[in-house]
Short mmCIF file of C-alpha atoms in Angstrom, two decimals:
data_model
loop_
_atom_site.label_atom_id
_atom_site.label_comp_id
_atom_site.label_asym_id
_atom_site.label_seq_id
_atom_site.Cartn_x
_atom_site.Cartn_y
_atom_site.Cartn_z
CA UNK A 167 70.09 139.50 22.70
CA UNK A 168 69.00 138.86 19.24
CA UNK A 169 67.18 142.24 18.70
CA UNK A 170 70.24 144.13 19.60
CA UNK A 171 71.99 141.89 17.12
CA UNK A 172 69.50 143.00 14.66
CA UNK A 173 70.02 146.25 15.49
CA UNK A 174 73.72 146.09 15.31
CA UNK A 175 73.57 144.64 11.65
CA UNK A 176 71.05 147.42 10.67
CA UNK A 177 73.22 149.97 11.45
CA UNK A 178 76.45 148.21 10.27
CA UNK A 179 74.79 148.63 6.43
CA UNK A 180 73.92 152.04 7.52
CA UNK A 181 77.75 152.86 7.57
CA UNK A 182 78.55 151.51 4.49
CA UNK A 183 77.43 154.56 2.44
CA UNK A 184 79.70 156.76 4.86
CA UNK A 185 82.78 154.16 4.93
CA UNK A 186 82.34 154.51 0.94
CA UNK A 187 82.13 158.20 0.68
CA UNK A 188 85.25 158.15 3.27
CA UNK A 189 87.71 155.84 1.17
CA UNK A 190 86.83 158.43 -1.83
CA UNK A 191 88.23 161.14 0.00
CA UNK A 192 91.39 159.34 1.93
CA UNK A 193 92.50 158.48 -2.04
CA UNK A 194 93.48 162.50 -2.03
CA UNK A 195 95.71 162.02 0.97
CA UNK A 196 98.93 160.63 0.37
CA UNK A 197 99.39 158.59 3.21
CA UNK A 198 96.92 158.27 4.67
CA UNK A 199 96.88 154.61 6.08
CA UNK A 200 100.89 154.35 6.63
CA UNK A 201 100.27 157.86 8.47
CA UNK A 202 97.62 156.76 10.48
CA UNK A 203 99.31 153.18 11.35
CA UNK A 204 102.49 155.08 12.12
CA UNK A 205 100.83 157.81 14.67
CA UNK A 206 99.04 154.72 16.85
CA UNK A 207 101.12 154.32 19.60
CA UNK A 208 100.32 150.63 20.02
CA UNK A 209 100.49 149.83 16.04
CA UNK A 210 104.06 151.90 15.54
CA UNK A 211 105.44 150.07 18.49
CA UNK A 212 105.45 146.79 15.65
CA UNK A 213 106.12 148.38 12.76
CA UNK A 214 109.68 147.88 12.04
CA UNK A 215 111.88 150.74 9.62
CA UNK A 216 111.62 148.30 6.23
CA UNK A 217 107.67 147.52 7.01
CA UNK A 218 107.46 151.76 7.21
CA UNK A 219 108.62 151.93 3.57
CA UNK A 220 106.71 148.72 2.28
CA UNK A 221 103.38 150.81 4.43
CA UNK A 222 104.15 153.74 2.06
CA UNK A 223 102.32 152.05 -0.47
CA UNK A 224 99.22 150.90 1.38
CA UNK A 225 96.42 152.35 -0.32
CA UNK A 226 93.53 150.86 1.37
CA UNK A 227 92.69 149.55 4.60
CA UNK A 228 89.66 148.22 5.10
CA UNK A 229 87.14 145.55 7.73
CA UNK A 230 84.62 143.45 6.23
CA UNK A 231 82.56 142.23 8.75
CA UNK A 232 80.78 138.71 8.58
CA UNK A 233 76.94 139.13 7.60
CA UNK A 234 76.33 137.89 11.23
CA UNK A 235 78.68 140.68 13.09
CA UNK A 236 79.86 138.49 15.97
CA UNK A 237 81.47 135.34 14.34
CA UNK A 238 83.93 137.32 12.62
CA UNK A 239 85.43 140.10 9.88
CA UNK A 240 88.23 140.04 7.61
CA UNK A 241 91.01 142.96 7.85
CA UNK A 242 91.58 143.82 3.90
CA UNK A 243 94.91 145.58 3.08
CA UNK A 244 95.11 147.11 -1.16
CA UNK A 245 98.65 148.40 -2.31
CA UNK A 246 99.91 149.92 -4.84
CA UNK A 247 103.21 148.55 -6.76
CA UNK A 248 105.92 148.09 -4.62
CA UNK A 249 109.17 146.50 -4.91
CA UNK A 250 108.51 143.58 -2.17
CA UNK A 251 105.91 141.60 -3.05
CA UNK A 252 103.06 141.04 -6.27
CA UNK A 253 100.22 141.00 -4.13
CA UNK A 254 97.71 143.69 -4.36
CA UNK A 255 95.38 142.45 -1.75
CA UNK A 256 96.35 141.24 1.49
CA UNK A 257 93.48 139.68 4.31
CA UNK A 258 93.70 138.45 7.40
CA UNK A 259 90.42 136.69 8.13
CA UNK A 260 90.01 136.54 11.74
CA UNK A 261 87.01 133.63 12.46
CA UNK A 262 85.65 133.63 16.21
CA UNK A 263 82.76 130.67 15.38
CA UNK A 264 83.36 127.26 17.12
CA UNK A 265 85.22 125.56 19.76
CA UNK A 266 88.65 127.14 18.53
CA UNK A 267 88.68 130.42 16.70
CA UNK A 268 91.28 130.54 13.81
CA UNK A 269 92.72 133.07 11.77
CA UNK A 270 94.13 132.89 7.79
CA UNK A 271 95.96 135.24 5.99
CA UNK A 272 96.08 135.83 1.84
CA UNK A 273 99.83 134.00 1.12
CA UNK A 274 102.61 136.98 0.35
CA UNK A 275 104.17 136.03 -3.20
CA UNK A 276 107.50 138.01 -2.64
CA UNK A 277 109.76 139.33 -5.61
CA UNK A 278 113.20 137.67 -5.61
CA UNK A 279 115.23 138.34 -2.77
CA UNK A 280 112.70 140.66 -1.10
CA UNK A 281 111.30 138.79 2.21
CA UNK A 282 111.51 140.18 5.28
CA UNK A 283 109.98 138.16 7.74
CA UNK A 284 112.05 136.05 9.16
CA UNK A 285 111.36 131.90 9.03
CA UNK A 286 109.23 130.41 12.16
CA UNK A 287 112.45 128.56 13.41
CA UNK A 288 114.19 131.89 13.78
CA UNK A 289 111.87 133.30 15.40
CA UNK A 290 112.85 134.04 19.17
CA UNK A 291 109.51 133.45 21.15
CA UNK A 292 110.98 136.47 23.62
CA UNK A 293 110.48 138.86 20.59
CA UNK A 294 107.66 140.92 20.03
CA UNK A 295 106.48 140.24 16.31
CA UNK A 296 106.63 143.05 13.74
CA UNK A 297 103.50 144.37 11.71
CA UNK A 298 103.95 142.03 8.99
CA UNK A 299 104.83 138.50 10.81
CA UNK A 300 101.71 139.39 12.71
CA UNK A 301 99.65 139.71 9.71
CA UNK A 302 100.91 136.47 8.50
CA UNK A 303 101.07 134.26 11.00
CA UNK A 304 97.82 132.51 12.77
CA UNK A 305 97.17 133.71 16.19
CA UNK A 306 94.63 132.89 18.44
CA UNK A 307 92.16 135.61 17.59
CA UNK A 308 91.10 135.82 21.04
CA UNK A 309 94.32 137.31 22.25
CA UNK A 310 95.14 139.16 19.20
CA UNK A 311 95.05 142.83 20.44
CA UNK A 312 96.70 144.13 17.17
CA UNK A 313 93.57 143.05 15.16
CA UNK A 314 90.85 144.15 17.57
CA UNK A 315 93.24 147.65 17.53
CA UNK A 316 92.23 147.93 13.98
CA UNK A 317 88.82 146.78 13.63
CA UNK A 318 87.95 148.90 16.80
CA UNK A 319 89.90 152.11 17.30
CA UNK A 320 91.52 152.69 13.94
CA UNK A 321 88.79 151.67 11.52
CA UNK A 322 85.92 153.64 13.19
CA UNK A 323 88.31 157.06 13.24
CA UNK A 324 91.07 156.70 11.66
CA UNK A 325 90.99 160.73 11.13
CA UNK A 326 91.92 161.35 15.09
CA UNK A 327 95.32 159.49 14.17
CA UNK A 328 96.44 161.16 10.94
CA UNK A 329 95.44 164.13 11.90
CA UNK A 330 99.13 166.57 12.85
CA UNK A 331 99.85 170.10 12.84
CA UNK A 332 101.03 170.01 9.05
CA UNK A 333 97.57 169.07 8.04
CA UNK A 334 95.98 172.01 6.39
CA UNK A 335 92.70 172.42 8.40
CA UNK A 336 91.79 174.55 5.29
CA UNK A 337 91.80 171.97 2.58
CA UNK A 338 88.70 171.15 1.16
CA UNK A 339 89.49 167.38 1.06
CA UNK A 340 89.74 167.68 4.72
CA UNK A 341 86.15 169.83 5.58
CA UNK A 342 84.68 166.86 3.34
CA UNK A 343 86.29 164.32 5.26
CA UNK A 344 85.98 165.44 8.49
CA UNK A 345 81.80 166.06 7.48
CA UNK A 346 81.84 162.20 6.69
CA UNK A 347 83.39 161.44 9.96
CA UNK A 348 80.39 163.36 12.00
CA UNK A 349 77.88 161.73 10.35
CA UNK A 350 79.03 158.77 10.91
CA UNK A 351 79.45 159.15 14.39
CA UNK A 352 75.33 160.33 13.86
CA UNK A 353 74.82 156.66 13.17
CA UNK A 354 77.02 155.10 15.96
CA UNK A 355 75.73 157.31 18.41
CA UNK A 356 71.67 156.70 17.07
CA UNK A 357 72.72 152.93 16.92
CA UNK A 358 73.82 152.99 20.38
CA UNK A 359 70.58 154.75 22.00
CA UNK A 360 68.63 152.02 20.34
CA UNK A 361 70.44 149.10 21.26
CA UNK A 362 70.01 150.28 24.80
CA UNK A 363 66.21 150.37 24.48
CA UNK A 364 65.98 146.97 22.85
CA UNK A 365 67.77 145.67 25.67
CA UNK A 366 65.90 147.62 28.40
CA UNK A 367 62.36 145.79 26.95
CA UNK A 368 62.18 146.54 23.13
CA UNK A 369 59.89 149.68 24.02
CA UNK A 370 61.82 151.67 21.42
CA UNK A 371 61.05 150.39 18.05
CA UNK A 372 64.26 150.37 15.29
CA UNK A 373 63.99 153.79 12.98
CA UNK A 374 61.94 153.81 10.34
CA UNK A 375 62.69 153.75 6.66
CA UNK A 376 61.78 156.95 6.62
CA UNK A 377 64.06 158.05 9.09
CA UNK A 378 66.70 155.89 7.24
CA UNK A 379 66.07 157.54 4.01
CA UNK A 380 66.54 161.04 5.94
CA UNK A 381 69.18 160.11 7.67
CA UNK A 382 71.58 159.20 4.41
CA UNK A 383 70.10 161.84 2.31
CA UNK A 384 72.12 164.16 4.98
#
């Protein structure tokens, strides 16, 4: 179990170059993330009509995994300047180590008159919560399917759900991105093969530098 742990973390820093190149070119997309929130089925279903204008000005979303991979990773939310709140950042650290996983969330400092979320005592438990009282509010991380949504469908591809038939498939922001996305899915898929030989008897050894140096150099 630990060497396809240590295979899991190699290839998470493998990403990074990719995720990096990828958050270049979604800045050229207006947007992107509300776009791509707003087209999951599962993530629209929350988001209420005044969260789909405050979403307008989400700039960044992002998932910072813990150094370790399993114990946790922190969803990190950048906007731009908006008319509800000061914050720039907003994360929701979700923290599976110990007896009773926990989550926190970065405190909203709202303009005057500008909260939306309602207070916990009027709150009717029968509700479903919106986008934003989710990302606020503790949950138990191990039944939080709105998180694990994000960290493992949306963050991986978020391409599949912005995509729609007013995209031009010509523009050149787009062949770049979409080049980014297939070599990332290089990685996954050379991550995956390898994790399955460490756990079939290690007989596979992990890529070599080498190969790691050829790999990002395409």
């Amino acid at each position: 179990m630990n060497e396809i742990l240590k295979v899991e973390q190699k290839y998470n820093k493998l990403r990074h170059p990719h995720y990096e190149r990828r958050a270049e070119h979604i800045k050229n997309l207006p947007n992107f993330w509300s776009t791509t929130l707003l087209n999951h089925h599962q993530i629209s279903s929350i988001i209420n009509p005044v969260e789909e204008e405050v979403l307008k000005h989400l700039e960044i979303l992002e998932i910072e995994e813990f150094e370790d991979i399993k114990s946790g990773y922190v969803i990190r939310l950048t906007f731009g300047d908006n008319e509800y709140f000061e914050n720039d950042k907003i994360e929701k650290e979700i923290n599976l180590a110990g007896e009773k996983p926990c989550t926190a969330t970065t405190p909203i400092k709202w303009k005057e008159g500008k909260c939306f979320i309602k207070n916990d005592d009027e709150n009717n438990p029968n509700e479903t919560m919106s986008f934003f009282e989710w990302l606020i509010r503790n949950v138990d991380p191990t039944l939080d399917d709105i998180a694990e949504v994000i960290k493992d469908d949306i963050w991986p591809n978020p391409l599949q759900y912005f995509l729609c038939p007013a995209l031009d498939a010509t523009n050149d922001t787009y062949e770049e991105f979409l080049d980014d996305e297939e070599q990332l899915e290089e990685v996954d898929d050379e991550g995956g093969s390898e994790e399955g030989s460490e756990a079939e008897g290690g007989s596979n050894k992990v890529a070599s530098e080498d190969d790691v140096d050829e790999e990002e150099e395409n």
